[in-house]
GROMACS .gro file of C-alpha atoms in nm:
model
  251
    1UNK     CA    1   0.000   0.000   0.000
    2UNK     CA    2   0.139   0.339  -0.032
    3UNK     CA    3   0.208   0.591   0.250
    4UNK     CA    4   0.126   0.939   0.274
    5UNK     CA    5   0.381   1.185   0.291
    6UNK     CA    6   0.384   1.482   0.454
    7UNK     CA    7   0.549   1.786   0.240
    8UNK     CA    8   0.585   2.144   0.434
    9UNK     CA    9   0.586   2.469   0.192
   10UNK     CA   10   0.332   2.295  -0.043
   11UNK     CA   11   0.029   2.348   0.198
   12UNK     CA   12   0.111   2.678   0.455
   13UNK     CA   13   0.251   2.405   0.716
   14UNK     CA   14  -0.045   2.169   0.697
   15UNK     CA   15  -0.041   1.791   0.620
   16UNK     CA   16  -0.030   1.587   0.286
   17UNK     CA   17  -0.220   1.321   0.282
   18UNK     CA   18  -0.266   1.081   0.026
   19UNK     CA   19  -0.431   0.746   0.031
   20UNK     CA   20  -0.353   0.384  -0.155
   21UNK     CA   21  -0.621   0.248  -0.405
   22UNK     CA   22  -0.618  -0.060  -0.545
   23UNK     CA   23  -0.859  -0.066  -0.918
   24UNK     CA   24  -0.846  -0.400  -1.086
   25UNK     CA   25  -0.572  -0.412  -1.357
   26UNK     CA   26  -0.514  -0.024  -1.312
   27UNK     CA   27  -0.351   0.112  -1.041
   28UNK     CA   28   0.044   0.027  -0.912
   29UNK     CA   29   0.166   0.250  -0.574
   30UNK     CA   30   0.503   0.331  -0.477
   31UNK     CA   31   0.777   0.377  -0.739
   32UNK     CA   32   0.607   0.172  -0.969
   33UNK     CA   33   0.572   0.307  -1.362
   34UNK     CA   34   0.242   0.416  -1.530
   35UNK     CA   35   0.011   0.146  -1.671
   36UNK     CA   36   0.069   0.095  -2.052
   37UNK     CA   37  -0.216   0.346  -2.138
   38UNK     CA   38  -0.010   0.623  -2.031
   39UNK     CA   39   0.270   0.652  -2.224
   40UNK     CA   40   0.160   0.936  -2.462
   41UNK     CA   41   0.314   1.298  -2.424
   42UNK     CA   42   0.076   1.609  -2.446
   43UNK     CA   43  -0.043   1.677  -2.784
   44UNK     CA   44  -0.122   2.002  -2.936
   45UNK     CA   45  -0.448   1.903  -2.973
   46UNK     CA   46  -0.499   1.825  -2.586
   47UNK     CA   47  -0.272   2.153  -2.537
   48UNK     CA   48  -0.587   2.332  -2.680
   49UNK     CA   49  -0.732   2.419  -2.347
   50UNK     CA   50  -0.698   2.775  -2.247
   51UNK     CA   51  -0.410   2.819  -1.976
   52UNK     CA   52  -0.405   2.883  -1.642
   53UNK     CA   53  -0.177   3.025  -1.350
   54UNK     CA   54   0.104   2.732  -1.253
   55UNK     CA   55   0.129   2.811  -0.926
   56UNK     CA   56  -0.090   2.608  -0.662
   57UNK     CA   57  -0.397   2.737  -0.504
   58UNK     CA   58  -0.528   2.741  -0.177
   59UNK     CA   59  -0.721   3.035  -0.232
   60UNK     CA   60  -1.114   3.018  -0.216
   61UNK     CA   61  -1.306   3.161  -0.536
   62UNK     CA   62  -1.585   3.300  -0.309
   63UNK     CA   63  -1.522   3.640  -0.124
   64UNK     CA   64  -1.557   3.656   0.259
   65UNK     CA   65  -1.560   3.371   0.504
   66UNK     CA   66  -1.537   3.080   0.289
   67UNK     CA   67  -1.424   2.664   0.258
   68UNK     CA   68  -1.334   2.445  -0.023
   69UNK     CA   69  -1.398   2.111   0.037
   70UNK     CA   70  -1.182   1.873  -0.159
   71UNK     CA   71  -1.240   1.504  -0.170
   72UNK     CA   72  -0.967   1.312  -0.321
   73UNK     CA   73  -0.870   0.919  -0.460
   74UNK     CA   74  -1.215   0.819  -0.600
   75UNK     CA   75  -1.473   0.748  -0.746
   76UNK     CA   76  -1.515   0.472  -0.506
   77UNK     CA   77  -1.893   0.278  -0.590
   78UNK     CA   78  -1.942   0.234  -0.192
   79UNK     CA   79  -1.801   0.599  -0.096
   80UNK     CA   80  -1.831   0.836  -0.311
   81UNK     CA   81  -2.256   0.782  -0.368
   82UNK     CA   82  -2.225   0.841   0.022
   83UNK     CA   83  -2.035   1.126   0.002
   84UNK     CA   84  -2.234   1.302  -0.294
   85UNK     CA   85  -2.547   1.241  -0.035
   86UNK     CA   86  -2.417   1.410   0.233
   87UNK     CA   87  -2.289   1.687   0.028
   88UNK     CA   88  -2.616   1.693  -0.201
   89UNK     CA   89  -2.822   1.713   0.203
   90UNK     CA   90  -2.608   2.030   0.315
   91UNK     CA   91  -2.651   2.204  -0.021
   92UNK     CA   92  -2.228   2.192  -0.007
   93UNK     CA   93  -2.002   2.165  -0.344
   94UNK     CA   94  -1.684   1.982  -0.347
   95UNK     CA   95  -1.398   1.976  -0.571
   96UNK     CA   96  -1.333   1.559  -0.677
   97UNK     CA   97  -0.952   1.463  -0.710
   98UNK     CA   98  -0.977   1.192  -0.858
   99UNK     CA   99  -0.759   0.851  -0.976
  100UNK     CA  100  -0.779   0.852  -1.375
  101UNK     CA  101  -0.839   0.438  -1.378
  102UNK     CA  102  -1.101   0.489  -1.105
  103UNK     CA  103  -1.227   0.705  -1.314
  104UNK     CA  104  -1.263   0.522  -1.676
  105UNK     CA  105  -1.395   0.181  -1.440
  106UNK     CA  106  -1.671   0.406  -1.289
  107UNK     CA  107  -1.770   0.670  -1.524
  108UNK     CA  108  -2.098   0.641  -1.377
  109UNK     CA  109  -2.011   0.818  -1.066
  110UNK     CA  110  -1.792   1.049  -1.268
  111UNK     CA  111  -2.088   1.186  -1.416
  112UNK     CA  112  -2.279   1.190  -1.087
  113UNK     CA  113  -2.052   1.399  -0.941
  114UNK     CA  114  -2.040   1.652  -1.237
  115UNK     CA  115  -2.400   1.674  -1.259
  116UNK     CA  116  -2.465   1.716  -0.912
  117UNK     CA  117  -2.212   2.055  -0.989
  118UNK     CA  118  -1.923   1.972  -0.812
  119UNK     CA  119  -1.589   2.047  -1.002
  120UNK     CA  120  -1.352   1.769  -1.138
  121UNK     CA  121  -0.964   1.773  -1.019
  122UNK     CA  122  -0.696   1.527  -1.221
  123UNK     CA  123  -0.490   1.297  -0.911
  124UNK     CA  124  -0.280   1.117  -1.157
  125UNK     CA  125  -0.323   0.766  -1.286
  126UNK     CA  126  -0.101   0.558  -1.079
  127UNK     CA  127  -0.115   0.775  -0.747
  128UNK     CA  128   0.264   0.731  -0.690
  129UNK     CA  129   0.395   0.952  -0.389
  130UNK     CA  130   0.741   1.007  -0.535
  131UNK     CA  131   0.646   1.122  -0.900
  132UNK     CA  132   0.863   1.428  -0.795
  133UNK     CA  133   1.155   1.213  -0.832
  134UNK     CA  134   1.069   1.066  -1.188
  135UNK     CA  135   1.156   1.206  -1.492
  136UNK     CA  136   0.989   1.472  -1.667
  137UNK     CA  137   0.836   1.187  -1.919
  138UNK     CA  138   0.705   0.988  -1.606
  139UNK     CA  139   0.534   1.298  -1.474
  140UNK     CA  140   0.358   1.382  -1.795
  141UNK     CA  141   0.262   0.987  -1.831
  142UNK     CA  142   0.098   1.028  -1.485
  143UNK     CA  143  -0.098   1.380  -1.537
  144UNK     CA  144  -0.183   1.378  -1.896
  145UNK     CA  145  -0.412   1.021  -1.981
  146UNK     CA  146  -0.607   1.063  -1.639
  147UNK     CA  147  -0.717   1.393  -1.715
  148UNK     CA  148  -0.815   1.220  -2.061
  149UNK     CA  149  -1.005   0.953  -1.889
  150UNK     CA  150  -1.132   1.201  -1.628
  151UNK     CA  151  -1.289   1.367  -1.879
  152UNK     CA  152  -1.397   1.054  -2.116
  153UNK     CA  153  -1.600   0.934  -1.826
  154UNK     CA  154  -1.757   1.293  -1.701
  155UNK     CA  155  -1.871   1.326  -2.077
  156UNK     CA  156  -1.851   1.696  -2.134
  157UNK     CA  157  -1.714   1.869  -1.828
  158UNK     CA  158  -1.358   1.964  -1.810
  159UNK     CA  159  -1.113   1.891  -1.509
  160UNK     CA  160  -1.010   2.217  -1.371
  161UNK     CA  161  -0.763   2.097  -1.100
  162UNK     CA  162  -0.448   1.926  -1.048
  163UNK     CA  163  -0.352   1.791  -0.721
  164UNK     CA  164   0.001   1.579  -0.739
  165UNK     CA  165  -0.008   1.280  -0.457
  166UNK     CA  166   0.183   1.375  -0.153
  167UNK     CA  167   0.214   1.666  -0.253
  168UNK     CA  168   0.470   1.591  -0.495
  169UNK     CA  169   0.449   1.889  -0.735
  170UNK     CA  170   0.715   1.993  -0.947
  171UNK     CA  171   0.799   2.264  -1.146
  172UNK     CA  172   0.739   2.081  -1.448
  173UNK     CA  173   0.433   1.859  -1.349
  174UNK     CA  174   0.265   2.218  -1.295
  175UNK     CA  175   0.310   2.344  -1.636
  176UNK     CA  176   0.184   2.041  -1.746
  177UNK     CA  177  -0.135   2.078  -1.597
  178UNK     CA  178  -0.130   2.455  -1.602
  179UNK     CA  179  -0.113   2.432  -1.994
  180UNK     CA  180  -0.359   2.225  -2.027
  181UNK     CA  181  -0.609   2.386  -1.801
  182UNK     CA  182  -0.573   2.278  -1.477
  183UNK     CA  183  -0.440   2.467  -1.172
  184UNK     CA  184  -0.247   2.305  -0.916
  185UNK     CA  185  -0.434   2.238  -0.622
  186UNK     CA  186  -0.262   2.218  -0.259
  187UNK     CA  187  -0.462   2.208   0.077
  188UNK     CA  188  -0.453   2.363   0.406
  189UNK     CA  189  -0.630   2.169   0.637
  190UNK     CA  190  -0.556   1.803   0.642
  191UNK     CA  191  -0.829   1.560   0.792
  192UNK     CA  192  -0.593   1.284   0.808
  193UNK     CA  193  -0.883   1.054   0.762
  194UNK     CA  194  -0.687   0.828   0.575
  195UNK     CA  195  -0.539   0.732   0.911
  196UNK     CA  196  -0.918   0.598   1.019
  197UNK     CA  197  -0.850   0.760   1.342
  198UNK     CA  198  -1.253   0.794   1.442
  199UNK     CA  199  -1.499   1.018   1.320
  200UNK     CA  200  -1.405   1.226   1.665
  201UNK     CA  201  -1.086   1.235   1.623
  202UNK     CA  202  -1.143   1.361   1.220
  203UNK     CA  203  -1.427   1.603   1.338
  204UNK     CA  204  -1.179   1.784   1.603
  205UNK     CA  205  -0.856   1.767   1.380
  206UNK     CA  206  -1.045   2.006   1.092
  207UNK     CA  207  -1.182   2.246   1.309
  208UNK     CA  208  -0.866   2.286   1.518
  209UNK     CA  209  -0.691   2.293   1.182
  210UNK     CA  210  -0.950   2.542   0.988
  211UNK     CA  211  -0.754   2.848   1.128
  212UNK     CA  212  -0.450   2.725   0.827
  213UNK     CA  213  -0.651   2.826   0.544
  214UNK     CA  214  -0.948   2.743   0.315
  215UNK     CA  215  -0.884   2.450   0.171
  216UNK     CA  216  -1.014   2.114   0.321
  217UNK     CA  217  -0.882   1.767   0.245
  218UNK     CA  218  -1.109   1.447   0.263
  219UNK     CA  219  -1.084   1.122   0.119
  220UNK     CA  220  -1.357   0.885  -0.089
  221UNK     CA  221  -1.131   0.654  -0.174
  222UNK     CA  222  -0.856   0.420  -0.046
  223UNK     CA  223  -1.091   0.218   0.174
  224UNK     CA  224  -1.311   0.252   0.439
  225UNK     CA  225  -1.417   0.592   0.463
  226UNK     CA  226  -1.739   0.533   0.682
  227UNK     CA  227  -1.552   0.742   0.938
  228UNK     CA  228  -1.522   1.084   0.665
  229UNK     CA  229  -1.863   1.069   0.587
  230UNK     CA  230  -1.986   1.035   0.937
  231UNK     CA  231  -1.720   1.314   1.056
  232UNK     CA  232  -1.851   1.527   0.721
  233UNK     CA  233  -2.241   1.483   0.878
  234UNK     CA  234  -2.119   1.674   1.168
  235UNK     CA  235  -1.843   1.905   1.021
  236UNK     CA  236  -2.065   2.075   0.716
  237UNK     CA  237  -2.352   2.197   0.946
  238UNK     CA  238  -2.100   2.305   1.197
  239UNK     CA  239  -1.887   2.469   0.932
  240UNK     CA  240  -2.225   2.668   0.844
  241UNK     CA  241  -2.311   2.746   1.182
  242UNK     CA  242  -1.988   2.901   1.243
  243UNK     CA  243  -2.063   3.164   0.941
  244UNK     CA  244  -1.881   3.001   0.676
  245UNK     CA  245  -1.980   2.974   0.310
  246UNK     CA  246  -1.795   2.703   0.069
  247UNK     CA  247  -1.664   2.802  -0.279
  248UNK     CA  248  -1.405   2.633  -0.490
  249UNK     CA  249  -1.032   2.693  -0.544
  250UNK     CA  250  -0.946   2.995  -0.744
  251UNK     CA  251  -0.880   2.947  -1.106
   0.00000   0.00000   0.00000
């Protein structure tokens, strides 16, 4: 399974997180390379998209007092339906990070989440930690065919966000995504419900945390994450009750 590494200056000082998936005949963790449908560079065709600013966000999009929730490693088809729920009950949008295999094996959920207006994020293909250690090649063969599948399963809407595992953004791996369209998304607040610690412990971790910045991490995928969406049940009317509104990363 892969770890989650923690990387300061990437986040304002809060936590990486990033969770191990496992999608039949897709997905390899670690330092292992791409799967064979990811070996093509960026054409100029898929360069079309109008570019965007390569430096990563944490900024909300929505004046004032404001979250962006970000749920990342899906779609999962016990999770993510469960998460869309809760969302879909508080009337809260989300920004999706998600796996680009997950994504072509559940396109179904893909689409959910689009249509239900939340905003589609590319998490790479292989969700490999240490991409910032591969070559330039390797990073492109990790960014570039998920945001193709990503978008082949969503049908129409575009992925607007990049968020590299870990937290393992490079130079490079951000104009990648930044020329094709997608700003690099960091985080400020880390759950750490990957860690399964209790929906407690989850629920008092994000609003001791909240203070870092804007930008909330939760997870969908990677296994059991009956502990985010009860911690999200309590955090979202909370959140509201404590003034703020929820937007999505600048663009």
């Amino acid at each position: 399974m892969a770890r989650h590494v923690r990387r300061s200056g990437i986040i304002g000082g809060a936590a990486v997180a990033a969770a191990s998936l496992g999608v039949a005949g897709y997905l390899t963790f670690g330092q292992s390379g791409a799967t064979s449908e990811a070996h093509a560079e960026p054409t100029q065709q898929a360069r079309a998209a109008a570019p965007v600013d390569p430096s990563i966000v944490h900024a909300s999009d929505r004046p004032g007092k404001s979250l962006n929730i970000t749920i990342d490693d899906g779609p999962d088809p016990v999770w993510t339906p469960k998460v869309l729920s809760v969302l879909k009950q508080h009337g809260v949008k989300a920004t999706f990070c998600m796996i680009g295999p997950s994504a072509k094996a559940h396109p179904d959920l893909v689409k959910q989440v689009a249509a239900a207006g939340h905003k589609l994020c590319d998490h790479t293909m292989s969700h490999n930690t240490g991409m910032d250690h591969r070559p330039e090649s390797y990073q492109s063969q990790q960014i570039v065919p998920a945001q193709q599948m990503i978008e082949q399963a969503a049908g129409g809407p575009k992925v607007e966000y990049y968020r590299a595992p870990g937290g393992a953004f490079t130079p490079y791996s951000r104009k990648v995504a930044a020329e094709r369209g997608m700003r690099p998304l960091g985080w400020n607040v880390d759950s750490k419900d990957f860690e399964r610690p209790g929906t407690d412990a989850i629920v008092r971790t994000v609003k001791r945390e909240l203070r870092n910045g804007p930008t909330v991490l939760f997870h969908d995928g990677g296994g059991d994450r009956s502990q985010t969406v009860g911690a999200l049940k309590r955090l979202l009317p909370w959140m509201k009750q404590q003034g703020y509104g929820f937007g999505f990363p600048q663009r």
